[in-house]
PDB file of C-alpha atoms in Angstrom:
ATOM      1  CA  MET O   1     -46.227 101.026  56.232  1.00  0.00           C
ATOM      2  CA  ASP O   2     -44.933  98.599  58.880  1.00  0.00           C
ATOM      3  CA  LYS O   3     -41.144  98.831  59.138  1.00  0.00           C
ATOM      4  CA  ASN O   4     -40.864  95.046  58.996  1.00  0.00           C
ATOM      5  CA  SER O   5     -42.921  94.651  55.806  1.00  0.00           C
ATOM      6  CA  PHE O   6     -41.454  94.303  52.315  1.00  0.00           C
ATOM      7  CA  THR O   7     -42.710  95.775  49.065  1.00  0.00           C
ATOM      8  CA  PRO O   8     -43.149  93.387  46.130  1.00  0.00           C
ATOM      9  CA  SER O   9     -39.999  94.758  44.568  1.00  0.00           C
ATOM     10  CA  GLU O  10     -38.007  93.989  47.733  1.00  0.00           C
ATOM     11  CA  GLU O  11     -39.344  90.448  47.955  1.00  0.00           C
ATOM     12  CA  SER O  12     -38.705  89.724  44.307  1.00  0.00           C
ATOM     13  CA  LEU O  13     -35.421  89.798  42.457  1.00  0.00           C
ATOM     14  CA  ASP O  14     -33.910  93.217  41.812  1.00  0.00           C
ATOM     15  CA  LYS O  15     -32.610  94.271  38.431  1.00  0.00           C
ATOM     16  CA  LYS O  16     -29.454  92.184  38.882  1.00  0.00           C
ATOM     17  CA  GLY O  17     -31.337  89.076  39.999  1.00  0.00           C
ATOM     18  CA  PHE O  18     -30.522  89.649  43.680  1.00  0.00           C
ATOM     19  CA  ASN O  19     -33.006  88.584  46.392  1.00  0.00           C
ATOM     20  CA  ARG O  20     -32.366  90.949  49.307  1.00  0.00           C
ATOM     21  CA  ARG O  21     -34.404  89.107  51.924  1.00  0.00           C
ATOM     22  CA  ARG O  22     -32.679  85.791  51.244  1.00  0.00           C
ATOM     23  CA  PHE O  23     -29.274  87.476  51.245  1.00  0.00           C
ATOM     24  CA  LEU O  24     -29.961  89.126  54.603  1.00  0.00           C
ATOM     25  CA  GLY O  25     -31.147  85.837  56.049  1.00  0.00           C
ATOM     26  CA  TRP O  26     -28.047  84.050  54.772  1.00  0.00           C
ATOM     27  CA  GLY O  27     -25.816  86.772  56.223  1.00  0.00           C
ATOM     28  CA  LEU O  28     -27.432  86.565  59.644  1.00  0.00           C
ATOM     29  CA  ALA O  29     -27.201  82.778  59.658  1.00  0.00           C
ATOM     30  CA  THR O  30     -23.528  82.905  58.681  1.00  0.00           C
ATOM     31  CA  ALA O  31     -22.738  85.487  61.354  1.00  0.00           C
ATOM     32  CA  GLY O  32     -24.529  83.354  63.921  1.00  0.00           C
ATOM     33  CA  ALA O  33     -22.593  80.261  62.899  1.00  0.00           C
ATOM     34  CA  VAL O  34     -19.294  82.142  63.142  1.00  0.00           C
ATOM     35  CA  ALA O  35     -20.218  83.450  66.599  1.00  0.00           C
ATOM     36  CA  VAL O  36     -21.138  79.962  67.785  1.00  0.00           C
ATOM     37  CA  GLY O  37     -17.869  78.645  66.380  1.00  0.00           C
ATOM     38  CA  VAL O  38     -15.813  81.287  68.191  1.00  0.00           C
ATOM     39  CA  VAL O  39     -17.595  80.598  71.479  1.00  0.00           C
ATOM     40  CA  GLY O  40     -17.096  76.874  70.963  1.00  0.00           C
ATOM     41  CA  GLU O  41     -13.370  77.332  70.370  1.00  0.00           C
ATOM     42  CA  LYS O  42     -13.068  79.383  73.564  1.00  0.00           C
ATOM     43  CA  VAL O  43     -14.891  76.709  75.562  1.00  0.00           C
ATOM     44  CA  VAL O  44     -12.621  73.974  74.181  1.00  0.00           C
ATOM     45  CA  ARG O  45      -9.504  76.066  74.795  1.00  0.00           C
ATOM     46  CA  THR O  46     -10.577  76.809  78.379  1.00  0.00           C
ATOM     47  CA  ALA O  47     -11.307  73.130  79.007  1.00  0.00           C
ATOM     48  CA  ASN O  48      -7.918  72.136  77.586  1.00  0.00           C
ATOM     49  CA  GLU O  49      -6.120  74.710  79.743  1.00  0.00           C
ATOM     50  CA  SER O  50      -7.941  73.496  82.852  1.00  0.00           C
ATOM     51  CA  ALA O  51      -7.045  69.881  82.095  1.00  0.00           C
ATOM     52  CA  ARG O  52      -3.423  70.843  81.507  1.00  0.00           C
ATOM     53  CA  LYS O  53      -3.254  72.661  84.845  1.00  0.00           C
ATOM     54  CA  GLU O  54      -4.805  69.712  86.669  1.00  0.00           C
ATOM     55  CA  GLU O  55      -2.291  67.361  85.066  1.00  0.00           C
ATOM     56  CA  ALA O  56       0.650  69.630  85.923  1.00  0.00           C
ATOM     57  CA  LEU O  57      -0.547  69.896  89.513  1.00  0.00           C
ATOM     58  CA  LYS O  58       0.216  66.179  89.943  1.00  0.00           C
ATOM     59  CA  ASP O  59       3.893  66.927  89.287  1.00  0.00           C
ATOM     60  CA  ILE O  60       4.217  69.606  91.958  1.00  0.00           C
ATOM     61  CA  THR O  61       2.274  68.192  94.918  1.00  0.00           C
ATOM     62  CA  GLU O  62       5.436  67.446  96.878  1.00  0.00           C
ATOM     63  CA  SER O  63       6.879  70.865  96.082  1.00  0.00           C
ATOM     64  CA  LEU O  64       3.748  72.608  97.359  1.00  0.00           C
ATOM     65  CA  HIS O  65       3.834  70.529 100.534  1.00  0.00           C
ATOM     66  CA  LYS O  66       7.470  71.515 101.040  1.00  0.00           C
ATOM     67  CA  LEU O  67       6.765  75.236 100.551  1.00  0.00           C
ATOM     68  CA  THR O  68       3.818  75.081 102.936  1.00  0.00           C
ATOM     69  CA  SER O  69       5.311  72.938 105.690  1.00  0.00           C
ATOM     70  CA  GLN O  70       8.908  74.160 105.639  1.00  0.00           C
ATOM     71  CA  PHE O  71       8.687  77.738 104.374  1.00  0.00           C
ATOM     72  CA  GLY O  72       5.309  78.937 105.624  1.00  0.00           C
ATOM     73  CA  LEU O  73       3.561  79.473 102.304  1.00  0.00           C
ATOM     74  CA  ARG O  74      -0.009  80.617 102.954  1.00  0.00           C
ATOM     75  CA  PRO O  75      -2.824  79.603 100.580  1.00  0.00           C
ATOM     76  CA  GLU O  76      -3.598  83.179  99.529  1.00  0.00           C
ATOM     77  CA  GLU O  77       0.030  83.900  98.613  1.00  0.00           C
ATOM     78  CA  ASN O  78       1.439  83.424  95.141  1.00  0.00           C
ATOM     79  CA  ALA O  79       4.319  81.010  94.701  1.00  0.00           C
ATOM     80  CA  ILE O  80       6.300  79.823  91.698  1.00  0.00           C
ATOM     81  CA  VAL O  81       7.342  76.278  90.843  1.00  0.00           C
ATOM     82  CA  VAL O  82       9.771  75.608  87.990  1.00  0.00           C
ATOM     83  CA  ASN O  83       9.776  72.142  86.427  1.00  0.00           C
ATOM     84  CA  PRO O  84      13.044  71.732  84.464  1.00  0.00           C
ATOM     85  CA  GLU O  85      11.949  68.324  83.192  1.00  0.00           C
ATOM     86  CA  LYS O  86       8.983  69.891  81.396  1.00  0.00           C
ATOM     87  CA  GLN O  87      10.590  73.321  80.863  1.00  0.00           C
ATOM     88  CA  GLU O  88       7.583  74.980  82.480  1.00  0.00           C
ATOM     89  CA  LEU O  89       6.998  77.560  85.195  1.00  0.00           C
ATOM     90  CA  TYR O  90       3.818  77.462  87.278  1.00  0.00           C
ATOM     91  CA  VAL O  91       2.272  80.307  89.248  1.00  0.00           C
ATOM     92  CA  ILE O  92       0.442  78.907  92.259  1.00  0.00           C
ATOM     93  CA  GLN O  93      -2.279  80.320  94.496  1.00  0.00           C
ATOM     94  CA  ASN O  94      -4.638  78.495  96.857  1.00  0.00           C
ATOM     95  CA  ASN O  95      -2.965  75.199  95.947  1.00  0.00           C
ATOM     96  CA  LYS O  96      -3.948  75.626  92.310  1.00  0.00           C
ATOM     97  CA  ILE O  97      -1.992  76.472  89.186  1.00  0.00           C
ATOM     98  CA  ILE O  98      -3.240  79.796  87.879  1.00  0.00           C
ATOM     99  CA  GLU O  99      -0.703  80.263  85.060  1.00  0.00           C
ATOM    100  CA  ILE O 100       1.679  78.067  83.084  1.00  0.00           C
ATOM    101  CA  TYR O 101       4.605  79.582  81.189  1.00  0.00           C
ATOM    102  CA  PRO O 102       7.176  77.849  78.972  1.00  0.00           C
ATOM    103  CA  VAL O 103      10.770  78.518  80.008  1.00  0.00           C
ATOM    104  CA  SER O 104      14.360  77.589  79.261  1.00  0.00           C
ATOM    105  CA  THR O 105      16.554  76.357  82.082  1.00  0.00           C
ATOM    106  CA  SER O 106      20.246  75.488  81.773  1.00  0.00           C
ATOM    107  CA  LYS O 107      21.481  73.433  78.856  1.00  0.00           C
ATOM    108  CA  ASN O 108      23.912  71.911  81.381  1.00  0.00           C
ATOM    109  CA  GLY O 109      21.143  70.537  83.593  1.00  0.00           C
ATOM    110  CA  VAL O 110      20.325  71.130  87.260  1.00  0.00           C
ATOM    111  CA  GLY O 111      23.014  71.807  89.853  1.00  0.00           C
ATOM    112  CA  THR O 112      24.025  74.291  92.515  1.00  0.00           C
ATOM    113  CA  GLN O 113      27.813  74.481  92.377  1.00  0.00           C
ATOM    114  CA  LYS O 114      29.409  77.830  91.612  1.00  0.00           C
ATOM    115  CA  GLY O 115      30.787  77.893  88.074  1.00  0.00           C
ATOM    116  CA  SER O 116      28.687  74.941  86.928  1.00  0.00           C
ATOM    117  CA  GLU O 117      26.419  77.066  84.719  1.00  0.00           C
ATOM    118  CA  ARG O 118      23.556  74.853  85.871  1.00  0.00           C
ATOM    119  CA  THR O 119      20.120  75.884  87.099  1.00  0.00           C
ATOM    120  CA  PRO O 120      20.062  75.519  90.891  1.00  0.00           C
ATOM    121  CA  TRP O 121      17.410  73.357  92.484  1.00  0.00           C
ATOM    122  CA  GLY O 122      15.541  73.863  95.735  1.00  0.00           C
ATOM    123  CA  THR O 123      13.677  76.689  97.411  1.00  0.00           C
ATOM    124  CA  HIS O 124      14.414  80.320  96.576  1.00  0.00           C
ATOM    125  CA  ARG O 125      12.803  83.708  96.952  1.00  0.00           C
ATOM    126  CA  ILE O 126      12.651  86.648  94.588  1.00  0.00           C
ATOM    127  CA  LYS O 127      15.153  88.952  96.279  1.00  0.00           C
ATOM    128  CA  GLU O 128      15.080  91.873  93.835  1.00  0.00           C
ATOM    129  CA  LYS O 129      12.913  92.903  90.907  1.00  0.00           C
ATOM    130  CA  ILE O 130      14.660  95.005  88.271  1.00  0.00           C
ATOM    131  CA  GLY O 131      13.479  96.699  85.082  1.00  0.00           C
ATOM    132  CA  ASP O 132       9.962  97.925  85.792  1.00  0.00           C
ATOM    133  CA  GLY O 133       8.786  99.967  82.809  1.00  0.00           C
ATOM    134  CA  ALA O 134      11.578  98.916  80.440  1.00  0.00           C
ATOM    135  CA  PRO O 135      10.479  98.191  76.857  1.00  0.00           C
ATOM    136  CA  GLU O 136      10.408  94.629  75.606  1.00  0.00           C
ATOM    137  CA  GLY O 137      13.844  93.709  74.320  1.00  0.00           C
ATOM    138  CA  ALA O 138      15.682  96.235  76.496  1.00  0.00           C
ATOM    139  CA  VAL O 139      19.130  94.853  77.320  1.00  0.00           C
ATOM    140  CA  PHE O 140      20.489  94.728  80.866  1.00  0.00           C
ATOM    141  CA  VAL O 141      24.173  94.475  81.712  1.00  0.00           C
ATOM    142  CA  ALA O 142      25.099  93.818  85.341  1.00  0.00           C
ATOM    143  CA  ARG O 143      21.424  94.486  86.163  1.00  0.00           C
ATOM    144  CA  GLU O 144      21.584  97.997  84.691  1.00  0.00           C
ATOM    145  CA  GLN O 145      19.333  98.903  81.776  1.00  0.00           C
ATOM    146  CA  THR O 146      21.276  99.993  78.702  1.00  0.00           C
ATOM    147  CA  ASP O 147      20.147 102.005  75.679  1.00  0.00           C
ATOM    148  CA  ARG O 148      20.184  98.873  73.559  1.00  0.00           C
ATOM    149  CA  VAL O 149      16.941  97.187  72.501  1.00  0.00           C
ATOM    150  CA  VAL O 150      17.326  93.925  70.580  1.00  0.00           C
ATOM    151  CA  ASP O 151      15.074  92.290  68.033  1.00  0.00           C
ATOM    152  CA  ILE O 152      13.509  89.135  69.434  1.00  0.00           C
ATOM    153  CA  ILE O 153      14.508  85.965  67.573  1.00  0.00           C
ATOM    154  CA  LYS O 154      11.517  83.681  67.091  1.00  0.00           C
ATOM    155  CA  ASN O 155      13.400  80.892  65.311  1.00  0.00           C
ATOM    156  CA  PRO O 156      15.325  78.278  67.352  1.00  0.00           C
ATOM    157  CA  ILE O 157      18.707  79.969  66.942  1.00  0.00           C
ATOM    158  CA  ASP O 158      21.426  79.912  69.597  1.00  0.00           C
ATOM    159  CA  THR O 159      23.291  83.213  69.288  1.00  0.00           C
ATOM    160  CA  SER O 160      26.765  83.929  70.591  1.00  0.00           C
ATOM    161  CA  GLU O 161      25.312  86.262  73.239  1.00  0.00           C
ATOM    162  CA  ASP O 162      23.468  85.392  76.438  1.00  0.00           C
ATOM    163  CA  VAL O 163      21.456  88.610  76.466  1.00  0.00           C
ATOM    164  CA  VAL O 164      19.314  89.472  79.506  1.00  0.00           C
ATOM    165  CA  THR O 165      16.255  91.416  78.383  1.00  0.00           C
ATOM    166  CA  THR O 166      13.118  93.224  79.565  1.00  0.00           C
ATOM    167  CA  ARG O 167      12.830  92.211  83.258  1.00  0.00           C
ATOM    168  CA  ILE O 168      14.963  90.589  85.964  1.00  0.00           C
ATOM    169  CA  MET O 169      13.824  88.726  89.061  1.00  0.00           C
ATOM    170  CA  TRP O 170      16.995  87.951  91.011  1.00  0.00           C
ATOM    171  CA  LEU O 171      16.733  84.805  93.121  1.00  0.00           C
ATOM    172  CA  GLN O 172      18.090  84.141  96.586  1.00  0.00           C
ATOM    173  CA  GLY O 173      18.554  80.586  97.837  1.00  0.00           C
ATOM    174  CA  GLU O 174      16.779  79.622 101.049  1.00  0.00           C
ATOM    175  CA  GLU O 175      18.444  76.271 101.784  1.00  0.00           C
ATOM    176  CA  PRO O 176      21.906  76.400 103.428  1.00  0.00           C
ATOM    177  CA  ASN O 177      24.539  74.221 101.765  1.00  0.00           C
ATOM    178  CA  ILE O 178      22.176  73.527  98.876  1.00  0.00           C
ATOM    179  CA  ASN O 179      21.616  76.904  97.226  1.00  0.00           C
ATOM    180  CA  LYS O 180      22.725  79.278  99.985  1.00  0.00           C
ATOM    181  CA  GLY O 181      26.250  79.727 101.302  1.00  0.00           C
ATOM    182  CA  GLU O 182      29.824  79.347 100.146  1.00  0.00           C
ATOM    183  CA  GLY O 183      30.237  77.705  96.758  1.00  0.00           C
ATOM    184  CA  VAL O 184      26.535  77.113  96.098  1.00  0.00           C
ATOM    185  CA  ASP O 185      24.900  80.509  96.633  1.00  0.00           C
ATOM    186  CA  SER O 186      22.277  81.218  93.952  1.00  0.00           C
ATOM    187  CA  HIS O 187      22.257  84.956  94.636  1.00  0.00           C
ATOM    188  CA  ALA O 188      26.047  85.153  94.354  1.00  0.00           C
ATOM    189  CA  ARG O 189      25.796  83.115  91.132  1.00  0.00           C
ATOM    190  CA  TYR O 190      23.444  85.780  89.696  1.00  0.00           C
ATOM    191  CA  ILE O 191      20.599  83.378  89.028  1.00  0.00           C
ATOM    192  CA  TYR O 192      17.667  85.277  87.528  1.00  0.00           C
ATOM    193  CA  ILE O 193      14.281  84.774  85.978  1.00  0.00           C
ATOM    194  CA  HIS O 194      14.607  87.045  82.943  1.00  0.00           C
ATOM    195  CA  GLY O 195      13.600  87.752  79.369  1.00  0.00           C
ATOM    196  CA  THR O 196      15.670  86.580  76.427  1.00  0.00           C
ATOM    197  CA  GLN O 197      16.411  87.508  72.851  1.00  0.00           C
ATOM    198  CA  GLU O 198      16.288  83.817  71.926  1.00  0.00           C
ATOM    199  CA  GLU O 199      12.554  83.204  72.255  1.00  0.00           C
ATOM    200  CA  GLY O 200      12.726  80.458  69.642  1.00  0.00           C
ATOM    201  CA  LEU O 201      14.605  78.303  72.159  1.00  0.00           C
ATOM    202  CA  ILE O 202      12.015  78.682  74.912  1.00  0.00           C
ATOM    203  CA  GLY O 203      10.670  75.260  75.840  1.00  0.00           C
ATOM    204  CA  SER O 204      14.060  73.567  75.658  1.00  0.00           C
ATOM    205  CA  PRO O 205      17.144  73.827  77.910  1.00  0.00           C
ATOM    206  CA  ALA O 206      19.262  76.674  76.540  1.00  0.00           C
ATOM    207  CA  SER O 207      20.468  78.985  79.326  1.00  0.00           C
ATOM    208  CA  HIS O 208      23.695  79.188  81.307  1.00  0.00           C
ATOM    209  CA  GLY O 209      21.904  78.680  84.632  1.00  0.00           C
ATOM    210  CA  CYS O 210      19.138  81.272  84.695  1.00  0.00           C
ATOM    211  CA  ILE O 211      15.463  80.731  83.914  1.00  0.00           C
ATOM    212  CA  ARG O 212      14.602  82.384  80.623  1.00  0.00           C
ATOM    213  CA  MET O 213      11.101  83.457  79.639  1.00  0.00           C
ATOM    214  CA  LYS O 214       9.438  85.012  76.627  1.00  0.00           C
ATOM    215  CA  ASN O 215       9.468  88.772  76.985  1.00  0.00           C
ATOM    216  CA  LYS O 216       5.705  89.271  77.182  1.00  0.00           C
ATOM    217  CA  ASP O 217       5.516  86.444  79.720  1.00  0.00           C
ATOM    218  CA  VAL O 218       8.267  87.819  81.944  1.00  0.00           C
ATOM    219  CA  VAL O 219       6.528  91.217  82.044  1.00  0.00           C
ATOM    220  CA  GLU O 220       3.276  89.523  83.045  1.00  0.00           C
ATOM    221  CA  LEU O 221       4.989  87.469  85.744  1.00  0.00           C
ATOM    222  CA  PHE O 222       6.972  90.468  87.005  1.00  0.00           C
ATOM    223  CA  ASP O 223       3.753  92.450  87.426  1.00  0.00           C
ATOM    224  CA  SER O 224       1.883  89.630  89.170  1.00  0.00           C
ATOM    225  CA  VAL O 225       4.296  88.555  91.921  1.00  0.00           C
ATOM    226  CA  PRO O 226       5.995  90.681  94.614  1.00  0.00           C
ATOM    227  CA  SER O 227       9.529  90.574  95.919  1.00  0.00           C
ATOM    228  CA  GLY O 228       9.788  87.812  98.511  1.00  0.00           C
ATOM    229  CA  THR O 229       7.730  85.352  96.463  1.00  0.00           C
ATOM    230  CA  LEU O 230       8.810  81.754  97.045  1.00  0.00           C
ATOM    231  CA  VAL O 231      10.268  79.958  94.026  1.00  0.00           C
ATOM    232  CA  GLU O 232      10.758  76.192  94.062  1.00  0.00           C
ATOM    233  CA  ILE O 233      13.017  74.834  91.326  1.00  0.00           C
ATOM    234  CA  GLN O 234      12.364  71.138  91.184  1.00  0.00           C
ATOM    235  CA  ALA O 235      14.926  68.406  91.194  1.00  0.00           C
ATOM    236  CA  ARG O 236      13.641  65.085  89.891  1.00  0.00           C
ATOM    237  CA  GLU O 237      12.852  63.782  93.391  1.00  0.00           C
ATOM    238  CA  TYR O 238      10.259  66.532  93.825  1.00  0.00           C
ATOM    239  CA  CYS O 239       8.285  65.461  90.761  1.00  0.00           C
ATOM    240  CA  GLU O 240       5.226  63.454  91.682  1.00  0.00           C
ATOM    241  CA  PRO O 241       5.303  60.074  89.885  1.00  0.00           C
ATOM    242  CA  ARG O 242       2.601  59.592  87.267  1.00  0.00           C
ATOM    243  CA  LEU O 243       0.102  56.770  87.675  1.00  0.00           C
TER     244      LEU O 243
END
């Protein structure tokens, strides 16, 4: 008998009134519809992400020009641009945004003065990377990993602690008298890109000067950029005006 043929009993209803061929056909059609739906969602999501990156690129054109013309950024090199106005961090390569991460910069705004607890603006580099291999939520004190691992708070709660978690990328200012030198030195101010316990506050200004990231995001960024990577923290004048 041909393996694709059906006996009369298979074609007709079984003892419980169940038509197997119709059920199989319905199941295959449903599975196909689900698969098409999943693919469609991925296409829409990819298109939305591409549009978002293109839109964000308009805001950082001047910053990219600055990094290229003044600091020798080559197209094949990764760079980072932080937009405090949008609370976003962009990873750049070949003059394109390849990743967008939400962040929290200082709740006191942008500024470079020592003791201001503001996020410094201008060009920096990643001077040191600290914490490779640490578990998510691992707490660092004075850049040393402790035995403490905190639970990540997903709700928008401001705790009494400013806990540094998971990874640290310690920034060094590159612009004398702006973010480098006496009274304004970002490295001496201990300005980091780092993980935070307070993930529920990511996307709004909440730090004491550093750039906070979600813990999974800071691990991903840490693994994707080397020490020496240029980091531009925008002041408002470096944001491209929208048309």
